[in-house]
Amino acid sequence: MKRKVELLSPVGDFECLKAAVQNGADSVYFGSDTFSARAFAKNFNEENLKEAIYYAKIRGVKTYLTLNTLIKNEELDNAINLATTAYENGIDAIIVQDLGLATLLIKLFPDLPIHASTQMTVHNLNGAIKLQELGFKRVVLARELSINEIDYISKNVDIEIECFAHGALCISYSGQCLFSSLLRWSFW
């Protein structure tokens, strides 16, 4: 399989979105003001989420929405509604942590790629294979993997592989950011 490189940038507001698009990002990912693991970062509300998707789409840049928190039973309808809004406005993929939510999204939107968030902590070939079997189109691997481990996984699975090239690392385990933040604050 020929590997394709995609420059993917996180964006939290319109300034970041414009900077990423104008500086060559192939795609961007962002959260909404709900269900985003970057809860304390800037995020888009439902109205400017639509504008962000439109801004990127007309410039040929793909958009990925992060719904990458664990979803409580009472939150499920709201998460599905947010995904539906994003889907209806042309989002290119949704990045998910919660396996139950992902399963529902794969059934509800069979033509919408669902990506496994780094919060799923996939760190081996078996994890990538299982997500492929479940219908995921991409897996964001754990940040602790070596280049050789990433290469091994990517050569032995037919699911897209994504890796962080740089950025803030969790201080505990990749993808377990809330636990990491609790540890960090307990030391202060």
Tab-separated table of C-alpha atoms in Angstrom:
chain	number	residue	atom	x	y	z
A	1	MET	CA	0.000	0.000	0.000
A	2	LYS	CA	1.343	3.402	-0.950
A	3	ARG	CA	1.553	5.762	2.002
A	4	LYS	CA	0.056	9.211	1.750
A	5	VAL	CA	1.245	12.014	3.974
A	6	GLU	CA	-1.341	14.485	5.222
A	7	LEU	CA	-0.464	17.682	7.067
A	8	LEU	CA	-3.147	17.886	9.757
A	9	SER	CA	-3.308	20.846	12.121
A	10	PRO	CA	-5.311	21.432	15.301
A	11	VAL	CA	-7.333	24.657	15.352
A	12	GLY	CA	-9.279	26.172	18.213
A	13	ASP	CA	-10.577	29.405	16.723
A	14	PHE	CA	-10.838	31.239	13.415
A	15	GLU	CA	-7.381	32.815	13.689
A	16	CYS	CA	-5.806	29.369	14.037
A	17	LEU	CA	-8.016	27.994	11.275
A	18	LYS	CA	-6.993	30.753	8.864
A	19	ALA	CA	-3.311	30.321	9.752
A	20	ALA	CA	-3.446	26.553	9.183
A	21	VAL	CA	-5.324	26.852	5.889
A	22	GLN	CA	-3.178	29.710	4.563
A	23	ASN	CA	0.033	27.886	5.472
A	24	GLY	CA	-0.671	24.650	3.652
A	25	ALA	CA	-2.566	22.325	5.975
A	26	ASP	CA	-4.273	19.536	4.052
A	27	SER	CA	-6.777	19.123	6.865
A	28	VAL	CA	-7.659	20.544	10.253
A	29	TYR	CA	-9.239	19.135	13.368
A	30	PHE	CA	-11.194	20.984	15.980
A	31	GLY	CA	-13.570	20.438	18.832
A	32	SER	CA	-16.862	21.955	19.733
A	33	ASP	CA	-17.678	23.485	23.069
A	34	THR	CA	-18.981	20.055	24.122
A	35	PHE	CA	-17.490	16.552	23.990
A	36	SER	CA	-13.937	17.684	23.242
A	37	ALA	CA	-10.950	16.366	25.200
A	38	ARG	CA	-9.454	19.837	24.917
A	39	ALA	CA	-12.166	21.203	27.207
A	40	PHE	CA	-9.983	23.993	28.575
A	41	ALA	CA	-8.780	25.100	25.140
A	42	LYS	CA	-10.596	27.334	22.699
A	43	ASN	CA	-13.249	25.434	20.763
A	44	PHE	CA	-16.038	26.189	18.309
A	45	ASN	CA	-19.689	26.505	19.256
A	46	GLU	CA	-22.312	24.988	16.955
A	47	GLU	CA	-22.774	28.151	14.900
A	48	ASN	CA	-19.112	28.896	14.222
A	49	LEU	CA	-18.493	25.169	13.732
A	50	LYS	CA	-20.608	25.469	10.574
A	51	GLU	CA	-18.619	28.535	9.490
A	52	ALA	CA	-15.314	26.755	10.135
A	53	ILE	CA	-16.345	23.771	8.017
A	54	TYR	CA	-17.468	26.079	5.208
A	55	TYR	CA	-14.293	28.212	5.369
A	56	ALA	CA	-12.047	25.160	5.058
A	57	LYS	CA	-14.178	23.316	2.482
A	58	ILE	CA	-14.233	26.152	-0.053
A	59	ARG	CA	-10.435	26.229	0.201
A	60	GLY	CA	-10.030	22.487	-0.357
A	61	VAL	CA	-9.048	21.680	3.239
A	62	LYS	CA	-10.606	18.683	4.990
A	63	THR	CA	-12.236	19.107	8.388
A	64	TYR	CA	-12.337	16.627	11.257
A	65	LEU	CA	-14.464	17.098	14.359
A	66	THR	CA	-13.225	15.767	17.690
A	67	LEU	CA	-15.914	14.062	19.744
A	68	ASN	CA	-13.169	12.491	21.791
A	69	THR	CA	-14.483	12.230	25.314
A	70	LEU	CA	-16.246	9.356	27.004
A	71	ILE	CA	-19.990	9.827	26.638
A	72	LYS	CA	-22.417	9.279	29.519
A	73	ASN	CA	-25.801	7.712	28.778
A	74	GLU	CA	-27.587	11.013	29.308
A	75	GLU	CA	-25.186	12.769	26.894
A	76	LEU	CA	-25.580	10.359	23.977
A	77	ASP	CA	-28.447	12.167	22.229
A	78	ASN	CA	-26.582	15.488	22.390
A	79	ALA	CA	-23.414	13.899	21.004
A	80	ILE	CA	-25.386	12.329	18.135
A	81	ASN	CA	-27.077	15.688	17.451
A	82	LEU	CA	-23.696	17.424	17.271
A	83	ALA	CA	-22.362	14.726	14.931
A	84	THR	CA	-25.485	15.091	12.777
A	85	THR	CA	-25.015	18.856	12.539
A	86	ALA	CA	-21.377	18.417	11.548
A	87	TYR	CA	-22.298	15.722	9.012
A	88	GLU	CA	-25.031	17.853	7.460
A	89	ASN	CA	-22.540	20.722	7.117
A	90	GLY	CA	-19.927	18.627	5.333
A	91	ILE	CA	-17.469	17.475	8.000
A	92	ASP	CA	-14.993	15.018	6.465
A	93	ALA	CA	-14.525	12.772	9.515
A	94	ILE	CA	-15.221	12.548	13.223
A	95	ILE	CA	-12.508	11.624	15.719
A	96	VAL	CA	-13.959	9.534	18.553
A	97	GLN	CA	-12.786	8.022	21.836
A	98	ASP	CA	-15.991	6.386	23.052
A	99	LEU	CA	-16.470	2.978	21.436
A	100	GLY	CA	-20.249	3.021	21.936
A	101	LEU	CA	-20.579	6.410	20.251
A	102	ALA	CA	-18.291	5.299	17.426
A	103	THR	CA	-20.384	2.182	16.818
A	104	LEU	CA	-23.538	4.293	16.557
A	105	LEU	CA	-21.902	6.843	14.250
A	106	ILE	CA	-20.622	4.092	11.939
A	107	LYS	CA	-24.181	2.736	11.668
A	108	LEU	CA	-25.894	6.137	11.336
A	109	PHE	CA	-23.433	7.628	8.833
A	110	PRO	CA	-21.883	4.753	6.850
A	111	ASP	CA	-20.258	7.157	4.370
A	112	LEU	CA	-18.623	9.311	7.087
A	113	PRO	CA	-15.135	8.203	8.140
A	114	ILE	CA	-14.780	7.633	11.871
A	115	HIS	CA	-11.271	7.993	13.275
A	116	ALA	CA	-10.089	6.408	16.513
A	117	SER	CA	-8.715	9.136	18.762
A	118	THR	CA	-5.356	8.879	20.456
A	119	GLN	CA	-7.482	8.762	23.618
A	120	MET	CA	-8.196	5.115	22.684
A	121	THR	CA	-4.487	4.428	23.399
A	122	VAL	CA	-3.945	2.071	20.463
A	123	HIS	CA	-0.346	0.978	20.766
A	124	ASN	CA	-0.130	-2.318	18.873
A	125	LEU	CA	-1.147	-4.105	15.692
A	126	ASN	CA	-3.998	-6.034	17.332
A	127	GLY	CA	-5.648	-2.796	18.456
A	128	ALA	CA	-5.453	-1.339	14.943
A	129	ILE	CA	-6.824	-4.549	13.411
A	130	LYS	CA	-9.767	-4.623	15.847
A	131	LEU	CA	-10.708	-1.015	15.053
A	132	GLN	CA	-10.514	-1.772	11.339
A	133	GLU	CA	-12.861	-4.727	11.863
A	134	LEU	CA	-15.288	-2.447	13.716
A	135	GLY	CA	-15.453	-0.044	10.767
A	136	PHE	CA	-13.025	2.715	11.741
A	137	LYS	CA	-11.230	4.317	8.782
A	138	ARG	CA	-8.230	5.703	10.699
A	139	VAL	CA	-6.474	5.183	14.001
A	140	VAL	CA	-4.430	7.854	15.759
A	141	LEU	CA	-1.690	5.822	17.412
A	142	ALA	CA	-0.405	6.387	20.938
A	143	ARG	CA	2.368	8.968	21.014
A	144	GLU	CA	4.838	6.749	22.871
A	145	LEU	CA	5.393	4.423	19.908
A	146	SER	CA	8.761	4.347	18.205
A	147	ILE	CA	9.106	4.912	14.481
A	148	ASN	CA	9.778	1.176	14.069
A	149	GLU	CA	6.578	0.250	15.929
A	150	ILE	CA	4.574	2.713	13.840
A	151	ASP	CA	6.116	1.312	10.665
A	152	TYR	CA	5.304	-2.270	11.704
A	153	ILE	CA	1.671	-1.451	12.445
A	154	SER	CA	1.186	0.579	9.268
A	155	LYS	CA	2.638	-2.194	7.082
A	156	ASN	CA	0.376	-4.858	8.559
A	157	VAL	CA	-3.071	-3.251	8.574
A	158	ASP	CA	-5.357	-1.709	5.961
A	159	ILE	CA	-6.600	1.140	8.150
A	160	GLU	CA	-5.178	4.657	7.824
A	161	ILE	CA	-2.549	5.449	10.453
A	162	GLU	CA	-2.085	8.857	12.009
A	163	CYS	CA	0.759	9.917	14.297
A	164	PHE	CA	1.511	13.100	16.162
A	165	ALA	CA	4.677	14.708	14.802
A	166	HIS	CA	4.953	17.203	17.647
A	167	GLY	CA	2.864	18.913	20.240
A	168	ALA	CA	2.112	18.749	23.903
A	169	LEU	CA	2.656	15.324	25.377
A	170	CYS	CA	0.577	14.096	28.233
A	171	ILE	CA	2.687	13.660	31.349
A	172	SER	CA	1.302	10.204	32.066
A	173	TYR	CA	0.049	8.056	29.221
A	174	SER	CA	-0.724	9.325	25.766
A	175	GLY	CA	-4.418	9.759	25.257
A	176	GLN	CA	-5.186	9.717	28.963
A	177	CYS	CA	-5.061	13.476	29.249
A	178	LEU	CA	-7.545	13.896	32.077
A	179	PHE	CA	-5.600	11.475	34.258
A	180	SER	CA	-2.402	13.296	33.309
A	181	SER	CA	-3.883	16.671	34.203
A	182	LEU	CA	-4.989	15.366	37.586
A	183	LEU	CA	-1.501	14.075	38.294
A	184	ARG	CA	0.079	17.317	37.163
A	185	TRP	CA	-2.123	19.448	39.399
A	186	SER	CA	-1.662	17.164	42.401
A	187	PHE	CA	2.070	17.946	42.358
A	188	TRP	CA	1.556	21.692	42.584
